[in-house]
Amino acid sequence: MTDVLAAAGARPDWAGSFARRARALTAQGGGEITAILALAGATDIITFSGGFPDPETFPAAVLAGIAGRLVAQDAAVALQYSATEGLRSLRDYLAGRLARLQGARPGPGELMVTSGGIDCLELVARTFVDPGDAVVVEAPTYLGAIMAFRGHQADLHGVPMDGGGLRVDVLADMLSGGLRPKVLYTIPDHQNPTGLSLAAERRAAVAELARRYGFLIVEDVAYAELGFDGTAPRSLWSLAPEVTVQAGTFSKIFFPGVRLGWAAGPRQVIAQLTIAKQNSDQCAGALGQRMLEEYGRGGHLDRQLVASRALYARRAALMTRALAAHMPEGTTWTTPRGGFFSWVTVPAGIDTVRLAAAARERKVAYVPGRPFYPGRDGARQLRLAYSRVADDLIDEGIARLGDVIKGAGRAR
Ligand SMILES: Cc1ncc(COP(=O)(O)O)c(C=O)c1O
């Protein structure tokens, strides 16, 4: 059977009709996330590309029981639209969970359910950013956040990082030099892509700057509960709830197929984010919300977290050992204490975008550093995600990557 377009004959080019905003995103590397997701199903290469949780952590058997019960006994809620801010019963559960884990409980109107972490960032960008508004991000940072803010034509400013996370002293200099951002986006715990965390003593300083200069902190806690030792420093939201929106996701600790997260922040801001959500997908799916609530109230989430931390800690250790064994001199990397990532700097003169093709030929994949920067840095960096690589493939994958880097070094 011929497909419908072939039968129609003509194939018009729609690119000229795309909105300027959409074309700008493509020009600025919007295809990067799509390319990472496209590798999700690849089986013939060892891929350190996507920040994917390991399916071993997906609670399939428990969820099958919960889903069956919900459909049989709670269809009027679980199969219905949800309130835009999320089901009340799930918000109650989440508020209690935040109180237990972060020592602060969101009050009425200070918490909403989102469709994953990226949804919260998009809602924040849509709500706060007019074209040309300054937004400060860590350099490097999560590339989905760069795309969300760029999608609203933010003027992005990167603040460098060191072993203690965001260089708060540099941020302070930028602010005293006249920069007036509306938003600071930060991932304080086991950051994507570096694996680094914001030192506890810098957190109060960030909060102080937000108060003094009147910007909103957007704190992305995607990996905060995945510290290998099970501890976490105070969240920025719990330190400074009047100037912070916390963006959380259940993608890494429950499962990403459900698309659920949360936003906690000042009531006035959450109300405006809720209006923005009404204007996009209207609500997160009720079935997933009820499944998460039942799963969490049953104690499964906390139990699974213990197992997930152990799994990722083991993978991180295997990765660190493999890097030490196989990387050529002049290569450095971060040693993660949680999360999914290690950030590698290759010897001078090697470009990790160009290197990716040679790596693919050796059947190993990573994400080059450049797209993680708001500017033009990152040519010598690459991100490795160990989260979904089987234990027995980590050493082999890193050995192949080491060979590819050595080869590029010889060709310099
Ligand atoms: C720091 C960070 N924030 C947010 C997200 C997106 O989360 P979600 O898949 O729930 O939209 C990711 C996913 O990679 C991430 O690394």
PDB file of N, CA and C in Angstrom, residues 179-261:
ATOM      1  N   LEU A 179      24.067  43.236  36.200  1.00  0.00           N
ATOM      2  CA  LEU A 179      23.156  42.253  35.622  1.00  0.00           C
ATOM      3  C   LEU A 179      21.900  42.135  36.500  1.00  0.00           C
ATOM      4  N   ARG A 180      20.730  42.146  35.883  1.00  0.00           N
ATOM      5  CA  ARG A 180      19.476  42.042  36.643  1.00  0.00           C
ATOM      6  C   ARG A 180      18.614  40.922  36.080  1.00  0.00           C
ATOM      7  N   PRO A 181      18.935  39.675  36.460  1.00  0.00           N
ATOM      8  CA  PRO A 181      18.149  38.547  35.929  1.00  0.00           C
ATOM      9  C   PRO A 181      16.775  38.471  36.582  1.00  0.00           C
ATOM     10  N   LYS A 182      15.820  37.900  35.849  1.00  0.00           N
ATOM     11  CA  LYS A 182      14.534  37.610  36.486  1.00  0.00           C
ATOM     12  C   LYS A 182      14.601  36.274  37.207  1.00  0.00           C
ATOM     13  N   VAL A 183      15.423  35.363  36.651  1.00  0.00           N
ATOM     14  CA  VAL A 183      15.449  33.991  37.166  1.00  0.00           C
ATOM     15  C   VAL A 183      16.891  33.494  37.242  1.00  0.00           C
ATOM     16  N   LEU A 184      17.185  32.754  38.324  1.00  0.00           N
ATOM     17  CA  LEU A 184      18.411  31.945  38.382  1.00  0.00           C
ATOM     18  C   LEU A 184      17.970  30.485  38.380  1.00  0.00           C
ATOM     19  N   TYR A 185      18.413  29.722  37.389  1.00  0.00           N
ATOM     20  CA  TYR A 185      18.092  28.301  37.339  1.00  0.00           C
ATOM     21  C   TYR A 185      19.306  27.514  37.820  1.00  0.00           C
ATOM     22  N   THR A 186      19.106  26.670  38.822  1.00  0.00           N
ATOM     23  CA  THR A 186      20.225  25.892  39.359  1.00  0.00           C
ATOM     24  C   THR A 186      19.789  24.464  39.681  1.00  0.00           C
ATOM     25  N   ILE A 187      20.728  23.543  39.552  1.00  0.00           N
ATOM     26  CA  ILE A 187      20.497  22.130  39.910  1.00  0.00           C
ATOM     27  C   ILE A 187      21.492  21.840  41.031  1.00  0.00           C
ATOM     28  N   PRO A 188      21.115  22.056  42.281  1.00  0.00           N
ATOM     29  CA  PRO A 188      22.128  22.046  43.348  1.00  0.00           C
ATOM     30  C   PRO A 188      22.672  20.660  43.711  1.00  0.00           C
ATOM     31  N   ASP A 189      21.959  19.597  43.338  1.00  0.00           N
ATOM     32  CA  ASP A 189      22.379  18.272  43.807  1.00  0.00           C
ATOM     33  C   ASP A 189      22.716  17.353  42.641  1.00  0.00           C
ATOM     34  N   HIS A 190      23.976  16.876  42.596  1.00  0.00           N
ATOM     35  CA  HIS A 190      24.394  15.873  41.601  1.00  0.00           C
ATOM     36  C   HIS A 190      23.944  16.319  40.217  1.00  0.00           C
ATOM     37  N   GLN A 191      24.446  17.473  39.853  1.00  0.00           N
ATOM     38  CA  GLN A 191      23.952  18.215  38.703  1.00  0.00           C
ATOM     39  C   GLN A 191      24.047  17.445  37.388  1.00  0.00           C
ATOM     40  N   ASN A 192      23.117  17.723  36.523  1.00  0.00           N
ATOM     41  CA  ASN A 192      23.189  17.333  35.120  1.00  0.00           C
ATOM     42  C   ASN A 192      23.750  18.532  34.374  1.00  0.00           C
ATOM     43  N   PRO A 193      24.918  18.451  33.761  1.00  0.00           N
ATOM     44  CA  PRO A 193      25.661  17.250  33.384  1.00  0.00           C
ATOM     45  C   PRO A 193      26.886  16.935  34.233  1.00  0.00           C
ATOM     46  N   THR A 194      27.262  17.731  35.227  1.00  0.00           N
ATOM     47  CA  THR A 194      28.603  17.560  35.819  1.00  0.00           C
ATOM     48  C   THR A 194      28.663  16.540  36.962  1.00  0.00           C
ATOM     49  N   GLY A 195      27.522  16.239  37.569  1.00  0.00           N
ATOM     50  CA  GLY A 195      27.531  15.391  38.756  1.00  0.00           C
ATOM     51  C   GLY A 195      27.914  16.149  40.026  1.00  0.00           C
ATOM     52  N   LEU A 196      28.199  17.452  39.912  1.00  0.00           N
ATOM     53  CA  LEU A 196      28.651  18.247  41.069  1.00  0.00           C
ATOM     54  C   LEU A 196      27.458  18.799  41.860  1.00  0.00           C
ATOM     55  N   SER A 197      27.713  19.124  43.131  1.00  0.00           N
ATOM     56  CA  SER A 197      26.655  19.672  43.996  1.00  0.00           C
ATOM     57  C   SER A 197      27.062  21.020  44.571  1.00  0.00           C
ATOM     58  N   LEU A 198      26.060  21.830  44.859  1.00  0.00           N
ATOM     59  CA  LEU A 198      26.289  23.149  45.453  1.00  0.00           C
ATOM     60  C   LEU A 198      26.623  22.966  46.935  1.00  0.00           C
ATOM     61  N   ALA A 199      27.797  23.447  47.327  1.00  0.00           N
ATOM     62  CA  ALA A 199      28.242  23.288  48.714  1.00  0.00           C
ATOM     63  C   ALA A 199      27.214  23.895  49.669  1.00  0.00           C
ATOM     64  N   ALA A 200      27.035  23.240  50.820  1.00  0.00           N
ATOM     65  CA  ALA A 200      26.012  23.673  51.780  1.00  0.00           C
ATOM     66  C   ALA A 200      26.186  25.152  52.117  1.00  0.00           C
ATOM     67  N   GLU A 201      27.449  25.603  52.316  1.00  0.00           N
ATOM     68  CA  GLU A 201      27.646  26.993  52.756  1.00  0.00           C
ATOM     69  C   GLU A 201      27.361  28.010  51.655  1.00  0.00           C
ATOM     70  N   ARG A 202      27.297  27.550  50.400  1.00  0.00           N
ATOM     71  CA  ARG A 202      26.982  28.495  49.320  1.00  0.00           C
ATOM     72  C   ARG A 202      25.470  28.713  49.182  1.00  0.00           C
ATOM     73  N   ARG A 203      24.684  27.807  49.772  1.00  0.00           N
ATOM     74  CA  ARG A 203      23.243  27.866  49.548  1.00  0.00           C
ATOM     75  C   ARG A 203      22.632  29.114  50.175  1.00  0.00           C
ATOM     76  N   ALA A 204      23.054  29.403  51.382  1.00  0.00           N
ATOM     77  CA  ALA A 204      22.520  30.607  52.045  1.00  0.00           C
ATOM     78  C   ALA A 204      22.925  31.852  51.262  1.00  0.00           C
ATOM     79  N   ALA A 205      24.124  31.819  50.663  1.00  0.00           N
ATOM     80  CA  ALA A 205      24.598  32.991  49.914  1.00  0.00           C
ATOM     81  C   ALA A 205      23.768  33.205  48.651  1.00  0.00           C
ATOM     82  N   VAL A 206      23.386  32.117  47.986  1.00  0.00           N
ATOM     83  CA  VAL A 206      22.535  32.237  46.797  1.00  0.00           C
ATOM     84  C   VAL A 206      21.192  32.846  47.200  1.00  0.00           C
ATOM     85  N   ALA A 207      20.635  32.344  48.299  1.00  0.00           N
ATOM     86  CA  ALA A 207      19.340  32.856  48.772  1.00  0.00           C
ATOM     87  C   ALA A 207      19.436  34.349  49.076  1.00  0.00           C
ATOM     88  N   GLU A 208      20.546  34.739  49.690  1.00  0.00           N
ATOM     89  CA  GLU A 208      20.737  36.149  50.065  1.00  0.00           C
ATOM     90  C   GLU A 208      20.784  37.046  48.816  1.00  0.00           C
ATOM     91  N   LEU A 209      21.467  36.544  47.778  1.00  0.00           N
ATOM     92  CA  LEU A 209      21.546  37.323  46.533  1.00  0.00           C
ATOM     93  C   LEU A 209      20.160  37.469  45.900  1.00  0.00           C
ATOM     94  N   ALA A 210      19.376  36.392  45.937  1.00  0.00           N
ATOM     95  CA  ALA A 210      18.019  36.454  45.352  1.00  0.00           C
ATOM     96  C   ALA A 210      17.185  37.503  46.072  1.00  0.00           C
ATOM     97  N   ARG A 211      17.316  37.522  47.410  1.00  0.00           N
ATOM     98  CA  ARG A 211      16.548  38.514  48.191  1.00  0.00           C
ATOM     99  C   ARG A 211      17.018  39.925  47.857  1.00  0.00           C
ATOM    100  N   ARG A 212      18.339  40.094  47.800  1.00  0.00           N
ATOM    101  CA  ARG A 212      18.880  41.441  47.610  1.00  0.00           C
ATOM    102  C   ARG A 212      18.550  41.990  46.217  1.00  0.00           C
ATOM    103  N   TYR A 213      18.656  41.106  45.190  1.00  0.00           N
ATOM    104  CA  TYR A 213      18.498  41.604  43.817  1.00  0.00           C
ATOM    105  C   TYR A 213      17.134  41.295  43.215  1.00  0.00           C
ATOM    106  N   GLY A 214      16.279  40.585  43.967  1.00  0.00           N
ATOM    107  CA  GLY A 214      14.898  40.421  43.523  1.00  0.00           C
ATOM    108  C   GLY A 214      14.688  39.459  42.371  1.00  0.00           C
ATOM    109  N   PHE A 215      15.528  38.424  42.281  1.00  0.00           N
ATOM    110  CA  PHE A 215      15.242  37.415  41.246  1.00  0.00           C
ATOM    111  C   PHE A 215      14.673  36.155  41.884  1.00  0.00           C
ATOM    112  N   LEU A 216      14.054  35.337  41.030  1.00  0.00           N
ATOM    113  CA  LEU A 216      13.482  34.070  41.474  1.00  0.00           C
ATOM    114  C   LEU A 216      14.516  32.969  41.276  1.00  0.00           C
ATOM    115  N   ILE A 217      14.729  32.172  42.325  1.00  0.00           N
ATOM    116  CA  ILE A 217      15.565  30.973  42.178  1.00  0.00           C
ATOM    117  C   ILE A 217      14.668  29.837  41.698  1.00  0.00           C
ATOM    118  N   VAL A 218      15.062  29.181  40.625  1.00  0.00           N
ATOM    119  CA  VAL A 218      14.377  27.950  40.224  1.00  0.00           C
ATOM    120  C   VAL A 218      15.338  26.812  40.531  1.00  0.00           C
ATOM    121  N   GLU A 219      14.948  26.052  41.538  1.00  0.00           N
ATOM    122  CA  GLU A 219      15.811  24.980  42.053  1.00  0.00           C
ATOM    123  C   GLU A 219      15.327  23.641  41.497  1.00  0.00           C
ATOM    124  N   ASP A 220      16.125  23.023  40.664  1.00  0.00           N
ATOM    125  CA  ASP A 220      15.753  21.742  40.053  1.00  0.00           C
ATOM    126  C   ASP A 220      16.369  20.618  40.883  1.00  0.00           C
ATOM    127  N   VAL A 221      15.516  19.832  41.521  1.00  0.00           N
ATOM    128  CA  VAL A 221      16.012  18.796  42.447  1.00  0.00           C
ATOM    129  C   VAL A 221      15.888  17.381  41.865  1.00  0.00           C
ATOM    130  N   ALA A 222      16.067  17.300  40.544  1.00  0.00           N
ATOM    131  CA  ALA A 222      15.846  16.016  39.850  1.00  0.00           C
ATOM    132  C   ALA A 222      16.626  14.852  40.474  1.00  0.00           C
ATOM    133  N   TYR A 223      17.832  15.139  40.991  1.00  0.00           N
ATOM    134  CA  TYR A 223      18.686  14.038  41.490  1.00  0.00           C
ATOM    135  C   TYR A 223      18.931  14.125  43.002  1.00  0.00           C
ATOM    136  N   ALA A 224      18.215  15.027  43.667  1.00  0.00           N
ATOM    137  CA  ALA A 224      18.508  15.297  45.078  1.00  0.00           C
ATOM    138  C   ALA A 224      18.344  14.060  45.964  1.00  0.00           C
ATOM    139  N   GLU A 225      17.400  13.191  45.614  1.00  0.00           N
ATOM    140  CA  GLU A 225      17.160  12.023  46.469  1.00  0.00           C
ATOM    141  C   GLU A 225      18.035  10.836  46.069  1.00  0.00           C
ATOM    142  N   LEU A 226      18.901  11.065  45.097  1.00  0.00           N
ATOM    143  CA  LEU A 226      19.758   9.969  44.628  1.00  0.00           C
ATOM    144  C   LEU A 226      21.208  10.137  45.068  1.00  0.00           C
ATOM    145  N   GLY A 227      21.420  10.835  46.191  1.00  0.00           N
ATOM    146  CA  GLY A 227      22.758  10.865  46.790  1.00  0.00           C
ATOM    147  C   GLY A 227      23.090   9.458  47.265  1.00  0.00           C
ATOM    148  N   PHE A 228      24.297   9.001  46.970  1.00  0.00           N
ATOM    149  CA  PHE A 228      24.613   7.598  47.257  1.00  0.00           C
ATOM    150  C   PHE A 228      24.590   7.283  48.747  1.00  0.00           C
ATOM    151  N   ASP A 229      24.865   8.283  49.585  1.00  0.00           N
ATOM    152  CA  ASP A 229      24.836   8.009  51.027  1.00  0.00           C
ATOM    153  C   ASP A 229      23.474   8.335  51.640  1.00  0.00           C
ATOM    154  N   GLY A 230      22.514   8.699  50.790  1.00  0.00           N
ATOM    155  CA  GLY A 230      21.150   8.923  51.271  1.00  0.00           C
ATOM    156  C   GLY A 230      20.939  10.256  51.962  1.00  0.00           C
ATOM    157  N   THR A 231      21.975  11.103  52.013  1.00  0.00           N
ATOM    158  CA  THR A 231      21.798  12.407  52.662  1.00  0.00           C
ATOM    159  C   THR A 231      21.710  13.508  51.614  1.00  0.00           C
ATOM    160  N   ALA A 232      21.171  14.649  52.011  1.00  0.00           N
ATOM    161  CA  ALA A 232      21.108  15.805  51.103  1.00  0.00           C
ATOM    162  C   ALA A 232      21.217  17.071  51.930  1.00  0.00           C
ATOM    163  N   PRO A 233      21.985  18.071  51.444  1.00  0.00           N
ATOM    164  CA  PRO A 233      22.019  19.352  52.162  1.00  0.00           C
ATOM    165  C   PRO A 233      20.654  20.024  52.082  1.00  0.00           C
ATOM    166  N   ARG A 234      20.474  21.080  52.882  1.00  0.00           N
ATOM    167  CA  ARG A 234      19.192  21.814  52.864  1.00  0.00           C
ATOM    168  C   ARG A 234      18.855  22.270  51.447  1.00  0.00           C
ATOM    169  N   SER A 235      17.600  22.103  51.051  1.00  0.00           N
ATOM    170  CA  SER A 235      17.193  22.605  49.733  1.00  0.00           C
ATOM    171  C   SER A 235      17.089  24.125  49.783  1.00  0.00           C
ATOM    172  N   LEU A 236      17.284  24.750  48.630  1.00  0.00           N
ATOM    173  CA  LEU A 236      17.156  26.212  48.563  1.00  0.00           C
ATOM    174  C   LEU A 236      15.723  26.633  48.892  1.00  0.00           C
ATOM    175  N   TRP A 237      14.769  25.835  48.437  1.00  0.00           N
ATOM    176  CA  TRP A 237      13.364  26.163  48.716  1.00  0.00           C
ATOM    177  C   TRP A 237      13.084  26.163  50.227  1.00  0.00           C
ATOM    178  N   SER A 238      13.657  25.201  50.937  1.00  0.00           N
ATOM    179  CA  SER A 238      13.403  25.181  52.387  1.00  0.00           C
ATOM    180  C   SER A 238      14.146  26.315  53.088  1.00  0.00           C
ATOM    181  N   LEU A 239      15.267  26.776  52.497  1.00  0.00           N
ATOM    182  CA  LEU A 239      16.023  27.892  53.089  1.00  0.00           C
ATOM    183  C   LEU A 239      15.369  29.236  52.804  1.00  0.00           C
ATOM    184  N   ALA A 240      14.798  29.345  51.598  1.00  0.00           N
ATOM    185  CA  ALA A 240      14.286  30.650  51.158  1.00  0.00           C
ATOM    186  C   ALA A 240      13.012  30.474  50.333  1.00  0.00           C
ATOM    187  N   PRO A 241      11.928  30.012  50.982  1.00  0.00           N
ATOM    188  CA  PRO A 241      10.717  29.680  50.222  1.00  0.00           C
ATOM    189  C   PRO A 241      10.056  30.890  49.558  1.00  0.00           C
ATOM    190  N   GLU A 242      10.368  32.088  50.044  1.00  0.00           N
ATOM    191  CA  GLU A 242       9.702  33.277  49.475  1.00  0.00           C
ATOM    192  C   GLU A 242      10.312  33.704  48.147  1.00  0.00           C
ATOM    193  N   VAL A 243      11.512  33.177  47.817  1.00  0.00           N
ATOM    194  CA  VAL A 243      12.164  33.572  46.557  1.00  0.00           C
ATOM    195  C   VAL A 243      12.523  32.360  45.688  1.00  0.00           C
ATOM    196  N   THR A 244      11.960  31.192  46.023  1.00  0.00           N
ATOM    197  CA  THR A 244      12.366  29.969  45.311  1.00  0.00           C
ATOM    198  C   THR A 244      11.161  29.189  44.802  1.00  0.00           C
ATOM    199  N   VAL A 245      11.287  28.691  43.572  1.00  0.00           N
ATOM    200  CA  VAL A 245      10.377  27.650  43.096  1.00  0.00           C
ATOM    201  C   VAL A 245      11.207  26.384  42.968  1.00  0.00           C
ATOM    202  N   GLN A 246      10.750  25.332  43.618  1.00  0.00           N
ATOM    203  CA  GLN A 246      11.436  24.053  43.492  1.00  0.00           C
ATOM    204  C   GLN A 246      10.747  23.229  42.410  1.00  0.00           C
ATOM    205  N   ALA A 247      11.553  22.774  41.437  1.00  0.00           N
ATOM    206  CA  ALA A 247      11.041  21.907  40.374  1.00  0.00           C
ATOM    207  C   ALA A 247      11.504  20.495  40.662  1.00  0.00           C
ATOM    208  N   GLY A 248      10.562  19.599  40.903  1.00  0.00           N
ATOM    209  CA  GLY A 248      10.919  18.204  41.183  1.00  0.00           C
ATOM    210  C   GLY A 248      10.371  17.296  40.103  1.00  0.00           C
ATOM    211  N   THR A 249      10.951  16.116  39.996  1.00  0.00           N
ATOM    212  CA  THR A 249      10.451  15.133  39.027  1.00  0.00           C
ATOM    213  C   THR A 249      10.447  13.740  39.650  1.00  0.00           C
ATOM    214  N   PHE A 250       9.486  12.938  39.231  1.00  0.00           N
ATOM    215  CA  PHE A 250       9.481  11.524  39.636  1.00  0.00           C
ATOM    216  C   PHE A 250      10.072  10.619  38.564  1.00  0.00           C
ATOM    217  N   SER A 251      10.607  11.242  37.509  1.00  0.00           N
ATOM    218  CA  SER A 251      11.124  10.443  36.381  1.00  0.00           C
ATOM    219  C   SER A 251      12.292   9.559  36.791  1.00  0.00           C
ATOM    220  N   LYS A 252      13.134  10.042  37.702  1.00  0.00           N
ATOM    221  CA  LYS A 252      14.359   9.304  38.022  1.00  0.00           C
ATOM    222  C   LYS A 252      14.159   8.355  39.211  1.00  0.00           C
ATOM    223  N   ILE A 253      13.113   8.573  39.989  1.00  0.00           N
ATOM    224  CA  ILE A 253      12.947   7.742  41.195  1.00  0.00           C
ATOM    225  C   ILE A 253      11.672   6.907  41.183  1.00  0.00           C
ATOM    226  N   PHE A 254      10.787   7.141  40.213  1.00  0.00           N
ATOM    227  CA  PHE A 254       9.567   6.330  40.052  1.00  0.00           C
ATOM    228  C   PHE A 254       9.677   5.733  38.652  1.00  0.00           C
ATOM    229  N   PHE A 255       9.182   6.393  37.629  1.00  0.00           N
ATOM    230  CA  PHE A 255       9.523   6.015  36.248  1.00  0.00           C
ATOM    231  C   PHE A 255       9.096   7.134  35.307  1.00  0.00           C
ATOM    232  N   PRO A 256       9.874   7.369  34.236  1.00  0.00           N
ATOM    233  CA  PRO A 256       9.607   8.535  33.392  1.00  0.00           C
ATOM    234  C   PRO A 256       8.386   8.385  32.491  1.00  0.00           C
ATOM    235  N   GLY A 257       7.953   7.126  32.262  1.00  0.00           N
ATOM    236  CA  GLY A 257       6.786   6.937  31.398  1.00  0.00           C
ATOM    237  C   GLY A 257       5.536   7.581  31.965  1.00  0.00           C
ATOM    238  N   VAL A 258       5.543   7.898  33.259  1.00  0.00           N
ATOM    239  CA  VAL A 258       4.347   8.457  33.894  1.00  0.00           C
ATOM    240  C   VAL A 258       4.277   9.983  33.769  1.00  0.00           C
ATOM    241  N   ARG A 259       5.433  10.633  33.504  1.00  0.00           N
ATOM    242  CA  ARG A 259       5.505  12.095  33.353  1.00  0.00           C
ATOM    243  C   ARG A 259       4.879  12.826  34.540  1.00  0.00           C
ATOM    244  N   LEU A 260       5.520  12.762  35.686  1.00  0.00           N
ATOM    245  CA  LEU A 260       5.013  13.467  36.874  1.00  0.00           C
ATOM    246  C   LEU A 260       6.141  14.196  37.602  1.00  0.00           C
ATOM    247  N   GLY A 261       5.815  15.368  38.100  1.00  0.00           N
ATOM    248  CA  GLY A 261       6.756  16.124  38.908  1.00  0.00           C
ATOM    249  C   GLY A 261       5.985  17.081  39.803  1.00  0.00           C
TER     250      GLY A 261
END
